[in-house]
Amino acid sequence: ATNASLTLVNVQTNQAGNYSVVITNAYGSVTSSVALLTVNRLVQTITFGALPGKRVDDGPFSLTATTSSGLPVSFSSADPLVATVSGNTVTLTGIGSTTITASQAGNTTYLPASVNRTLAVAGIPPGITTPPASLTVNATSNATFSVIATGTAPLTYQWCKDGVALSGASGATLSLVPANRAAGGAYSVVVTNAFGSVTSNPALLRVMVTQRMERPELTGGAFKLRFGDVDGAGLTEADKNGFTLQWSTNLVQWFDLTNATRSVVGGKVELEDADAAGKARKFYRVIER
């Protein structure tokens, strides 16, 4: 450095300091005042995209971030109870949210830099592993439906009959004590938690009620038949098509009585068989569908 000018190429921070020059000839020398050289480090930026939402049962995943300087990035999690970071791999440990930081410490050329991103970890929505099963029971017996569901606790349950919520039916099991004809229908359960809900497929409850048929009455060449529940529960218009009426002349061969007219009178189904005339004898039976 022996010239009237001093040029520093590709200046680094370790070259910062006080500079002076000593000028000399045959008659003496003189030293200049001090000139201060300050070297500022360069700003670097980090590109680190937003993090997608995760579920607590998701597997480990990798983080990606780059710097404008080309220097390596390190990652950290603010809450290890939600997620931990090893290298660039995130492992989920709980439900909640945590801040994931991508950072670069800098060097003699570049300043430090960091970028924060929020990682939200949700719980597991409910799922049904064992749905309620369809049942066929006799009247006055008990009928019990049950469901096995998974998902983040707490789980809540709401049973429905034919799509209508049942008051107080809020457990994993539903007991009908006892079942009767009116209890028959399609039962489903809605399982809910903070992260969603799921509805089971309907399970059918069929309640078998013993029927008693009254003695047929011959009226103008046609037989009128009446039958109803032995337990005295009245049948309704909705019930009258829930039976198959059959006839026989020998109690061996049975045929469906397809042309009978049906009505409900006094809580009993009344049928009229217009094809009874001319038969030496004719037997009838009713089968509940």
PDB file of C-alpha atoms in Angstrom:
ATOM      1  CA  ALA A   1       0.000   0.000   0.000  1.00  0.00           C
ATOM      2  CA  THR A   2       2.576   2.584  -1.201  1.00  0.00           C
ATOM      3  CA  ASN A   3       0.627   4.707  -3.628  1.00  0.00           C
ATOM      4  CA  ALA A   4      -1.264   7.942  -3.317  1.00  0.00           C
ATOM      5  CA  SER A   5      -4.519   5.895  -3.390  1.00  0.00           C
ATOM      6  CA  LEU A   6      -5.558   2.673  -1.672  1.00  0.00           C
ATOM      7  CA  THR A   7      -8.240   0.485  -3.274  1.00  0.00           C
ATOM      8  CA  LEU A   8      -9.811  -2.399  -1.356  1.00  0.00           C
ATOM      9  CA  VAL A   9     -11.519  -4.932  -3.599  1.00  0.00           C
ATOM     10  CA  ASN A  10     -14.481  -7.034  -2.307  1.00  0.00           C
ATOM     11  CA  VAL A  11     -14.431  -5.385   1.073  1.00  0.00           C
ATOM     12  CA  GLN A  12     -15.202  -7.608   4.068  1.00  0.00           C
ATOM     13  CA  THR A  13     -16.253  -6.646   7.570  1.00  0.00           C
ATOM     14  CA  ASN A  14     -12.845  -7.588   8.976  1.00  0.00           C
ATOM     15  CA  GLN A  15     -11.345  -4.747   6.881  1.00  0.00           C
ATOM     16  CA  ALA A  16     -13.282  -2.101   8.767  1.00  0.00           C
ATOM     17  CA  GLY A  17     -11.110   0.231  10.830  1.00  0.00           C
ATOM     18  CA  ASN A  18      -9.004   3.455  10.926  1.00  0.00           C
ATOM     19  CA  TYR A  19      -6.856   4.171   7.861  1.00  0.00           C
ATOM     20  CA  SER A  20      -4.048   6.788   7.538  1.00  0.00           C
ATOM     21  CA  VAL A  21      -1.150   7.427   5.157  1.00  0.00           C
ATOM     22  CA  VAL A  22       2.446   8.496   5.832  1.00  0.00           C
ATOM     23  CA  ILE A  23       3.928  10.684   3.079  1.00  0.00           C
ATOM     24  CA  THR A  24       7.748  10.904   2.910  1.00  0.00           C
ATOM     25  CA  ASN A  25      10.465  12.655   0.794  1.00  0.00           C
ATOM     26  CA  ALA A  26      14.137  13.466   1.246  1.00  0.00           C
ATOM     27  CA  TYR A  27      13.357  16.311   3.591  1.00  0.00           C
ATOM     28  CA  GLY A  28      10.956  14.627   5.997  1.00  0.00           C
ATOM     29  CA  SER A  29       7.559  12.924   6.430  1.00  0.00           C
ATOM     30  CA  VAL A  30       3.996  13.706   7.475  1.00  0.00           C
ATOM     31  CA  THR A  31       1.085  11.491   8.614  1.00  0.00           C
ATOM     32  CA  SER A  32      -2.457  12.173   7.514  1.00  0.00           C
ATOM     33  CA  SER A  33      -5.423  12.326   9.809  1.00  0.00           C
ATOM     34  CA  VAL A  34      -7.337   9.082  10.356  1.00  0.00           C
ATOM     35  CA  ALA A  35     -10.079   8.015   7.939  1.00  0.00           C
ATOM     36  CA  LEU A  36     -12.677   5.562   9.340  1.00  0.00           C
ATOM     37  CA  LEU A  37     -13.849   2.734   7.100  1.00  0.00           C
ATOM     38  CA  THR A  38     -17.180   1.204   8.125  1.00  0.00           C
ATOM     39  CA  VAL A  39     -18.243  -1.957   6.296  1.00  0.00           C
ATOM     40  CA  ASN A  40     -21.969  -2.739   6.477  1.00  0.00           C
ATOM     41  CA  ARG A  41     -23.093  -6.347   6.154  1.00  0.00           C
ATOM     42  CA  LEU A  42     -25.587  -7.134   3.394  1.00  0.00           C
ATOM     43  CA  VAL A  43     -29.260  -7.827   4.029  1.00  0.00           C
ATOM     44  CA  GLN A  44     -30.375 -11.347   3.209  1.00  0.00           C
ATOM     45  CA  THR A  45     -33.971 -12.519   2.769  1.00  0.00           C
ATOM     46  CA  ILE A  46     -35.598 -15.869   3.467  1.00  0.00           C
ATOM     47  CA  THR A  47     -38.307 -17.386   1.303  1.00  0.00           C
ATOM     48  CA  PHE A  48     -40.521 -19.565   3.517  1.00  0.00           C
ATOM     49  CA  GLY A  49     -44.065 -20.324   2.363  1.00  0.00           C
ATOM     50  CA  ALA A  50     -47.200 -20.585   4.487  1.00  0.00           C
ATOM     51  CA  LEU A  51     -47.711 -23.921   6.221  1.00  0.00           C
ATOM     52  CA  PRO A  52     -50.820 -25.996   5.462  1.00  0.00           C
ATOM     53  CA  GLY A  53     -53.103 -27.025   8.302  1.00  0.00           C
ATOM     54  CA  LYS A  54     -52.388 -30.446   9.762  1.00  0.00           C
ATOM     55  CA  ARG A  55     -54.204 -33.098  11.778  1.00  0.00           C
ATOM     56  CA  VAL A  56     -52.629 -34.465  14.925  1.00  0.00           C
ATOM     57  CA  ASP A  57     -52.516 -37.969  13.425  1.00  0.00           C
ATOM     58  CA  ASP A  58     -50.642 -36.811  10.312  1.00  0.00           C
ATOM     59  CA  GLY A  59     -47.126 -38.159   9.905  1.00  0.00           C
ATOM     60  CA  PRO A  60     -43.853 -36.181   9.976  1.00  0.00           C
ATOM     61  CA  PHE A  61     -43.311 -33.734   7.113  1.00  0.00           C
ATOM     62  CA  SER A  62     -40.445 -31.669   5.719  1.00  0.00           C
ATOM     63  CA  LEU A  63     -39.906 -27.903   5.692  1.00  0.00           C
ATOM     64  CA  THR A  64     -38.389 -25.996   2.789  1.00  0.00           C
ATOM     65  CA  ALA A  65     -36.910 -22.496   2.866  1.00  0.00           C
ATOM     66  CA  THR A  66     -34.174 -20.691   0.921  1.00  0.00           C
ATOM     67  CA  THR A  67     -32.061 -17.564   1.464  1.00  0.00           C
ATOM     68  CA  SER A  68     -31.065 -14.914  -1.026  1.00  0.00           C
ATOM     69  CA  SER A  69     -27.486 -15.382   0.194  1.00  0.00           C
ATOM     70  CA  GLY A  70     -27.470 -19.121  -0.445  1.00  0.00           C
ATOM     71  CA  LEU A  71     -26.592 -19.772   3.207  1.00  0.00           C
ATOM     72  CA  PRO A  72     -28.315 -22.732   4.952  1.00  0.00           C
ATOM     73  CA  VAL A  73     -31.553 -22.273   6.915  1.00  0.00           C
ATOM     74  CA  SER A  74     -32.360 -23.718  10.330  1.00  0.00           C
ATOM     75  CA  PHE A  75     -35.849 -24.324  11.757  1.00  0.00           C
ATOM     76  CA  SER A  76     -37.375 -24.278  15.234  1.00  0.00           C
ATOM     77  CA  SER A  77     -40.798 -24.671  16.890  1.00  0.00           C
ATOM     78  CA  ALA A  78     -42.003 -22.322  19.606  1.00  0.00           C
ATOM     79  CA  ASP A  79     -44.194 -24.974  21.280  1.00  0.00           C
ATOM     80  CA  PRO A  80     -42.826 -28.536  21.436  1.00  0.00           C
ATOM     81  CA  LEU A  81     -46.166 -29.713  22.859  1.00  0.00           C
ATOM     82  CA  VAL A  82     -47.676 -29.061  19.420  1.00  0.00           C
ATOM     83  CA  ALA A  83     -44.723 -29.861  17.148  1.00  0.00           C
ATOM     84  CA  THR A  84     -40.997 -30.525  17.328  1.00  0.00           C
ATOM     85  CA  VAL A  85     -38.412 -29.908  14.624  1.00  0.00           C
ATOM     86  CA  SER A  86     -35.295 -31.955  13.909  1.00  0.00           C
ATOM     87  CA  GLY A  87     -33.304 -30.597  10.995  1.00  0.00           C
ATOM     88  CA  ASN A  88     -36.060 -29.752   8.541  1.00  0.00           C
ATOM     89  CA  THR A  89     -38.472 -32.499   9.683  1.00  0.00           C
ATOM     90  CA  VAL A  90     -41.544 -31.619  11.748  1.00  0.00           C
ATOM     91  CA  THR A  91     -43.163 -34.165  14.061  1.00  0.00           C
ATOM     92  CA  LEU A  92     -46.633 -33.367  15.393  1.00  0.00           C
ATOM     93  CA  THR A  93     -47.091 -33.907  19.131  1.00  0.00           C
ATOM     94  CA  GLY A  94     -50.433 -32.317  20.042  1.00  0.00           C
ATOM     95  CA  ILE A  95     -53.416 -30.154  19.140  1.00  0.00           C
ATOM     96  CA  GLY A  96     -53.090 -26.378  18.889  1.00  0.00           C
ATOM     97  CA  SER A  97     -50.837 -23.944  17.052  1.00  0.00           C
ATOM     98  CA  THR A  98     -47.156 -23.143  17.170  1.00  0.00           C
ATOM     99  CA  THR A  99     -44.799 -20.758  15.428  1.00  0.00           C
ATOM    100  CA  ILE A 100     -42.266 -22.358  13.103  1.00  0.00           C
ATOM    101  CA  THR A 101     -39.245 -20.096  12.548  1.00  0.00           C
ATOM    102  CA  ALA A 102     -36.901 -20.311   9.589  1.00  0.00           C
ATOM    103  CA  SER A 103     -33.667 -18.502  10.487  1.00  0.00           C
ATOM    104  CA  GLN A 104     -30.192 -17.800   9.178  1.00  0.00           C
ATOM    105  CA  ALA A 105     -27.572 -16.540  11.644  1.00  0.00           C
ATOM    106  CA  GLY A 106     -25.635 -14.486   9.105  1.00  0.00           C
ATOM    107  CA  ASN A 107     -21.839 -14.207   8.698  1.00  0.00           C
ATOM    108  CA  THR A 108     -19.220 -11.547   8.048  1.00  0.00           C
ATOM    109  CA  THR A 109     -20.984 -10.610   4.831  1.00  0.00           C
ATOM    110  CA  TYR A 110     -24.697 -11.035   5.593  1.00  0.00           C
ATOM    111  CA  LEU A 111     -26.918  -9.902   8.412  1.00  0.00           C
ATOM    112  CA  PRO A 112     -29.083 -12.435  10.290  1.00  0.00           C
ATOM    113  CA  ALA A 113     -32.613 -13.077   8.984  1.00  0.00           C
ATOM    114  CA  SER A 114     -35.684 -14.982  10.100  1.00  0.00           C
ATOM    115  CA  VAL A 115     -39.285 -15.629   9.007  1.00  0.00           C
ATOM    116  CA  ASN A 116     -42.134 -16.933  11.178  1.00  0.00           C
ATOM    117  CA  ARG A 117     -44.993 -19.105  10.010  1.00  0.00           C
ATOM    118  CA  THR A 118     -47.963 -20.426  12.003  1.00  0.00           C
ATOM    119  CA  LEU A 119     -48.579 -24.156  12.083  1.00  0.00           C
ATOM    120  CA  ALA A 120     -52.141 -25.095  13.111  1.00  0.00           C
ATOM    121  CA  VAL A 121     -52.733 -28.690  14.212  1.00  0.00           C
ATOM    122  CA  ALA A 122     -56.335 -29.864  14.452  1.00  0.00           C
ATOM    123  CA  GLY A 123     -57.751 -32.864  16.248  1.00  0.00           C
ATOM    124  CA  ILE A 124     -59.229 -35.962  14.619  1.00  0.00           C
ATOM    125  CA  PRO A 125     -62.834 -35.645  13.435  1.00  0.00           C
ATOM    126  CA  PRO A 126     -65.148 -38.482  14.476  1.00  0.00           C
ATOM    127  CA  GLY A 127     -65.330 -41.696  12.535  1.00  0.00           C
ATOM    128  CA  ILE A 128     -67.585 -44.707  12.984  1.00  0.00           C
ATOM    129  CA  THR A 129     -65.777 -48.048  13.233  1.00  0.00           C
ATOM    130  CA  THR A 130     -68.764 -50.182  14.250  1.00  0.00           C
ATOM    131  CA  PRO A 131     -72.150 -48.834  13.111  1.00  0.00           C
ATOM    132  CA  PRO A 132     -75.454 -49.797  14.741  1.00  0.00           C
ATOM    133  CA  ALA A 133     -76.826 -53.086  13.424  1.00  0.00           C
ATOM    134  CA  SER A 134     -80.387 -53.767  12.325  1.00  0.00           C
ATOM    135  CA  LEU A 135     -82.568 -55.676  14.791  1.00  0.00           C
ATOM    136  CA  THR A 136     -85.673 -57.824  14.735  1.00  0.00           C
ATOM    137  CA  VAL A 137     -87.308 -58.285  18.140  1.00  0.00           C
ATOM    138  CA  ASN A 138     -90.589 -59.491  19.483  1.00  0.00           C
ATOM    139  CA  ALA A 139     -92.979 -56.975  20.968  1.00  0.00           C
ATOM    140  CA  THR A 140     -92.408 -56.339  24.717  1.00  0.00           C
ATOM    141  CA  SER A 141     -88.732 -57.320  24.308  1.00  0.00           C
ATOM    142  CA  ASN A 142     -85.936 -54.809  24.677  1.00  0.00           C
ATOM    143  CA  ALA A 143     -84.049 -53.417  21.682  1.00  0.00           C
ATOM    144  CA  THR A 144     -80.564 -51.952  22.078  1.00  0.00           C
ATOM    145  CA  PHE A 145     -78.520 -50.166  19.396  1.00  0.00           C
ATOM    146  CA  SER A 146     -74.855 -49.326  19.911  1.00  0.00           C
ATOM    147  CA  VAL A 147     -72.091 -47.572  18.011  1.00  0.00           C
ATOM    148  CA  ILE A 148     -68.307 -47.516  18.335  1.00  0.00           C
ATOM    149  CA  ALA A 149     -66.709 -44.269  17.171  1.00  0.00           C
ATOM    150  CA  THR A 150     -63.207 -42.806  17.094  1.00  0.00           C
ATOM    151  CA  GLY A 151     -61.941 -39.240  17.135  1.00  0.00           C
ATOM    152  CA  THR A 152     -60.575 -36.626  19.491  1.00  0.00           C
ATOM    153  CA  ALA A 153     -62.487 -36.557  22.771  1.00  0.00           C
ATOM    154  CA  PRO A 154     -64.969 -35.502  23.864  1.00  0.00           C
ATOM    155  CA  LEU A 155     -67.419 -37.182  21.516  1.00  0.00           C
ATOM    156  CA  THR A 156     -71.145 -36.458  21.706  1.00  0.00           C
ATOM    157  CA  TYR A 157     -73.939 -38.647  20.360  1.00  0.00           C
ATOM    158  CA  GLN A 158     -77.448 -37.916  19.068  1.00  0.00           C
ATOM    159  CA  TRP A 159     -79.718 -40.772  18.036  1.00  0.00           C
ATOM    160  CA  CYS A 160     -82.442 -40.233  15.465  1.00  0.00           C
ATOM    161  CA  LYS A 161     -85.479 -42.253  14.416  1.00  0.00           C
ATOM    162  CA  ASP A 162     -86.526 -41.860  10.796  1.00  0.00           C
ATOM    163  CA  GLY A 163     -84.315 -38.755  10.629  1.00  0.00           C
ATOM    164  CA  VAL A 164     -85.843 -37.046  13.691  1.00  0.00           C
ATOM    165  CA  ALA A 165     -83.683 -36.474  16.784  1.00  0.00           C
ATOM    166  CA  LEU A 166     -84.772 -38.414  19.877  1.00  0.00           C
ATOM    167  CA  SER A 167     -84.873 -36.377  23.069  1.00  0.00           C
ATOM    168  CA  GLY A 168     -82.352 -37.559  25.667  1.00  0.00           C
ATOM    169  CA  ALA A 169     -80.827 -40.172  23.347  1.00  0.00           C
ATOM    170  CA  SER A 170     -77.256 -38.935  23.713  1.00  0.00           C
ATOM    171  CA  GLY A 171     -75.128 -41.955  24.593  1.00  0.00           C
ATOM    172  CA  ALA A 172     -73.117 -44.493  22.637  1.00  0.00           C
ATOM    173  CA  THR A 173     -76.011 -46.928  23.147  1.00  0.00           C
ATOM    174  CA  LEU A 174     -79.756 -46.534  22.707  1.00  0.00           C
ATOM    175  CA  SER A 175     -82.096 -48.845  24.635  1.00  0.00           C
ATOM    176  CA  LEU A 176     -85.806 -49.142  23.885  1.00  0.00           C
ATOM    177  CA  VAL A 177     -87.447 -50.748  26.918  1.00  0.00           C
ATOM    178  CA  PRO A 178     -89.645 -52.387  25.877  1.00  0.00           C
ATOM    179  CA  ALA A 179     -89.950 -52.160  22.103  1.00  0.00           C
ATOM    180  CA  ASN A 180     -93.410 -51.937  20.583  1.00  0.00           C
ATOM    181  CA  ARG A 181     -94.808 -51.601  17.104  1.00  0.00           C
ATOM    182  CA  ALA A 182     -94.493 -47.802  17.221  1.00  0.00           C
ATOM    183  CA  ALA A 183     -90.757 -48.180  17.896  1.00  0.00           C
ATOM    184  CA  GLY A 184     -90.157 -49.802  14.528  1.00  0.00           C
ATOM    185  CA  GLY A 185     -88.233 -47.685  12.032  1.00  0.00           C
ATOM    186  CA  ALA A 186     -84.781 -46.579  10.887  1.00  0.00           C
ATOM    187  CA  TYR A 187     -82.315 -45.533  13.589  1.00  0.00           C
ATOM    188  CA  SER A 188     -79.112 -43.594  13.045  1.00  0.00           C
ATOM    189  CA  VAL A 189     -76.678 -41.733  15.268  1.00  0.00           C
ATOM    190  CA  VAL A 190     -74.775 -38.482  14.721  1.00  0.00           C
ATOM    191  CA  VAL A 191     -71.341 -38.423  16.388  1.00  0.00           C
ATOM    192  CA  THR A 192     -69.797 -34.976  16.897  1.00  0.00           C
ATOM    193  CA  ASN A 193     -66.654 -33.406  18.328  1.00  0.00           C
ATOM    194  CA  ALA A 194     -64.924 -30.040  17.986  1.00  0.00           C
ATOM    195  CA  PHE A 195     -63.524 -31.040  14.595  1.00  0.00           C
ATOM    196  CA  GLY A 196     -66.568 -32.341  12.739  1.00  0.00           C
ATOM    197  CA  SER A 197     -69.430 -34.822  12.763  1.00  0.00           C
ATOM    198  CA  VAL A 198     -70.418 -38.077  11.088  1.00  0.00           C
ATOM    199  CA  THR A 199     -73.769 -39.842  10.709  1.00  0.00           C
ATOM    200  CA  SER A 200     -74.083 -43.609  10.749  1.00  0.00           C
ATOM    201  CA  ASN A 201     -75.967 -45.577   8.152  1.00  0.00           C
ATOM    202  CA  PRO A 202     -79.516 -46.296   9.330  1.00  0.00           C
ATOM    203  CA  ALA A 203     -80.185 -49.507  11.233  1.00  0.00           C
ATOM    204  CA  LEU A 204     -83.678 -50.927  10.900  1.00  0.00           C
ATOM    205  CA  LEU A 205     -85.711 -52.013  13.901  1.00  0.00           C
ATOM    206  CA  ARG A 206     -88.435 -54.497  13.116  1.00  0.00           C
ATOM    207  CA  VAL A 207     -90.824 -55.280  15.960  1.00  0.00           C
ATOM    208  CA  MET A 208     -92.724 -58.534  15.491  1.00  0.00           C
ATOM    209  CA  VAL A 209     -96.221 -58.440  16.991  1.00  0.00           C
ATOM    210  CA  THR A 210     -98.440 -61.551  17.206  1.00  0.00           C
ATOM    211  CA  GLN A 211    -101.648 -61.085  15.237  1.00  0.00           C
ATOM    212  CA  ARG A 212    -105.106 -62.486  15.991  1.00  0.00           C
ATOM    213  CA  MET A 213    -107.521 -63.007  13.129  1.00  0.00           C
ATOM    214  CA  GLU A 214    -111.244 -62.874  13.822  1.00  0.00           C
ATOM    215  CA  ARG A 215    -113.668 -65.343  12.319  1.00  0.00           C
ATOM    216  CA  PRO A 216    -114.369 -64.327   8.700  1.00  0.00           C
ATOM    217  CA  GLU A 217    -117.810 -63.014   7.920  1.00  0.00           C
ATOM    218  CA  LEU A 218    -119.615 -63.893   4.713  1.00  0.00           C
ATOM    219  CA  THR A 219    -121.329 -60.816   3.285  1.00  0.00           C
ATOM    220  CA  GLY A 220    -122.965 -60.984  -0.118  1.00  0.00           C
ATOM    221  CA  GLY A 221    -120.665 -63.724  -1.399  1.00  0.00           C
ATOM    222  CA  ALA A 222    -117.510 -62.049  -0.099  1.00  0.00           C
ATOM    223  CA  PHE A 223    -115.552 -62.801   3.043  1.00  0.00           C
ATOM    224  CA  LYS A 224    -114.565 -59.994   5.369  1.00  0.00           C
ATOM    225  CA  LEU A 225    -111.547 -60.664   7.555  1.00  0.00           C
ATOM    226  CA  ARG A 226    -110.251 -58.602  10.459  1.00  0.00           C
ATOM    227  CA  PHE A 227    -107.007 -58.965  12.368  1.00  0.00           C
ATOM    228  CA  GLY A 228    -105.062 -56.922  14.871  1.00  0.00           C
ATOM    229  CA  ASP A 229    -102.270 -57.021  17.432  1.00  0.00           C
ATOM    230  CA  VAL A 230    -102.747 -59.467  20.271  1.00  0.00           C
ATOM    231  CA  ASP A 231    -101.383 -56.866  22.714  1.00  0.00           C
ATOM    232  CA  GLY A 232    -104.268 -54.584  21.849  1.00  0.00           C
ATOM    233  CA  ALA A 233    -102.183 -51.878  20.145  1.00  0.00           C
ATOM    234  CA  GLY A 234    -104.262 -50.400  17.371  1.00  0.00           C
ATOM    235  CA  LEU A 235    -103.117 -50.623  13.770  1.00  0.00           C
ATOM    236  CA  THR A 236    -103.052 -47.514  11.624  1.00  0.00           C
ATOM    237  CA  GLU A 237    -103.292 -46.692   7.925  1.00  0.00           C
ATOM    238  CA  ALA A 238     -99.507 -46.813   7.827  1.00  0.00           C
ATOM    239  CA  ASP A 239     -99.606 -50.421   9.071  1.00  0.00           C
ATOM    240  CA  LYS A 240    -102.195 -51.917   6.749  1.00  0.00           C
ATOM    241  CA  ASN A 241     -99.770 -52.648   3.912  1.00  0.00           C
ATOM    242  CA  GLY A 242     -97.212 -54.220   6.226  1.00  0.00           C
ATOM    243  CA  PHE A 243     -98.805 -57.674   5.982  1.00  0.00           C
ATOM    244  CA  THR A 244     -99.195 -60.414   3.409  1.00  0.00           C
ATOM    245  CA  LEU A 245    -102.550 -62.187   3.404  1.00  0.00           C
ATOM    246  CA  GLN A 246    -102.487 -65.760   2.115  1.00  0.00           C
ATOM    247  CA  TRP A 247    -105.179 -68.344   1.437  1.00  0.00           C
ATOM    248  CA  SER A 248    -105.329 -72.099   1.031  1.00  0.00           C
ATOM    249  CA  THR A 249    -107.910 -74.852   0.520  1.00  0.00           C
ATOM    250  CA  ASN A 250    -105.770 -77.614   1.999  1.00  0.00           C
ATOM    251  CA  LEU A 251    -103.377 -75.931   4.503  1.00  0.00           C
ATOM    252  CA  VAL A 252    -100.475 -77.178   2.341  1.00  0.00           C
ATOM    253  CA  GLN A 253    -100.380 -74.903  -0.655  1.00  0.00           C
ATOM    254  CA  TRP A 254    -100.635 -71.217   0.175  1.00  0.00           C
ATOM    255  CA  PHE A 255    -101.232 -68.342  -2.222  1.00  0.00           C
ATOM    256  CA  ASP A 256    -101.000 -64.585  -1.760  1.00  0.00           C
ATOM    257  CA  LEU A 257    -104.380 -62.882  -1.715  1.00  0.00           C
ATOM    258  CA  THR A 258    -103.467 -60.040  -4.047  1.00  0.00           C
ATOM    259  CA  ASN A 259    -106.908 -58.705  -4.953  1.00  0.00           C
ATOM    260  CA  ALA A 260    -108.157 -58.037  -1.397  1.00  0.00           C
ATOM    261  CA  THR A 261    -109.241 -54.532  -0.515  1.00  0.00           C
ATOM    262  CA  ARG A 262    -107.715 -53.196   2.708  1.00  0.00           C
ATOM    263  CA  SER A 263    -108.921 -50.677   5.245  1.00  0.00           C
ATOM    264  CA  VAL A 264    -108.424 -49.951   8.940  1.00  0.00           C
ATOM    265  CA  VAL A 265    -111.495 -50.131  11.157  1.00  0.00           C
ATOM    266  CA  GLY A 266    -111.317 -49.717  14.925  1.00  0.00           C
ATOM    267  CA  GLY A 267    -107.556 -50.292  15.034  1.00  0.00           C
ATOM    268  CA  LYS A 268    -107.805 -53.504  13.007  1.00  0.00           C
ATOM    269  CA  VAL A 269    -107.056 -54.217   9.387  1.00  0.00           C
ATOM    270  CA  GLU A 270    -110.157 -55.268   7.499  1.00  0.00           C
ATOM    271  CA  LEU A 271    -109.821 -57.138   4.226  1.00  0.00           C
ATOM    272  CA  GLU A 272    -112.468 -58.297   1.830  1.00  0.00           C
ATOM    273  CA  ASP A 273    -111.936 -61.390  -0.275  1.00  0.00           C
ATOM    274  CA  ALA A 274    -114.362 -61.188  -3.168  1.00  0.00           C
ATOM    275  CA  ASP A 275    -113.163 -64.544  -4.526  1.00  0.00           C
ATOM    276  CA  ALA A 276    -114.392 -66.636  -1.595  1.00  0.00           C
ATOM    277  CA  ALA A 277    -117.718 -67.721  -3.091  1.00  0.00           C
ATOM    278  CA  GLY A 278    -117.803 -71.175  -4.621  1.00  0.00           C
ATOM    279  CA  LYS A 279    -114.978 -72.557  -2.493  1.00  0.00           C
ATOM    280  CA  ALA A 280    -115.908 -75.583  -0.425  1.00  0.00           C
ATOM    281  CA  ARG A 281    -113.527 -74.361   2.206  1.00  0.00           C
ATOM    282  CA  LYS A 282    -110.920 -71.655   2.383  1.00  0.00           C
ATOM    283  CA  PHE A 283    -108.296 -70.993   5.049  1.00  0.00           C
ATOM    284  CA  TYR A 284    -106.533 -67.688   5.657  1.00  0.00           C
ATOM    285  CA  ARG A 285    -103.287 -66.665   7.345  1.00  0.00           C
ATOM    286  CA  VAL A 286    -101.474 -63.355   7.819  1.00  0.00           C
ATOM    287  CA  ILE A 287     -97.706 -62.930   7.633  1.00  0.00           C
ATOM    288  CA  GLU A 288     -96.091 -59.706   8.831  1.00  0.00           C
ATOM    289  CA  ARG A 289     -93.509 -58.462   6.371  1.00  0.00           C
TER     290      ARG A 289
END
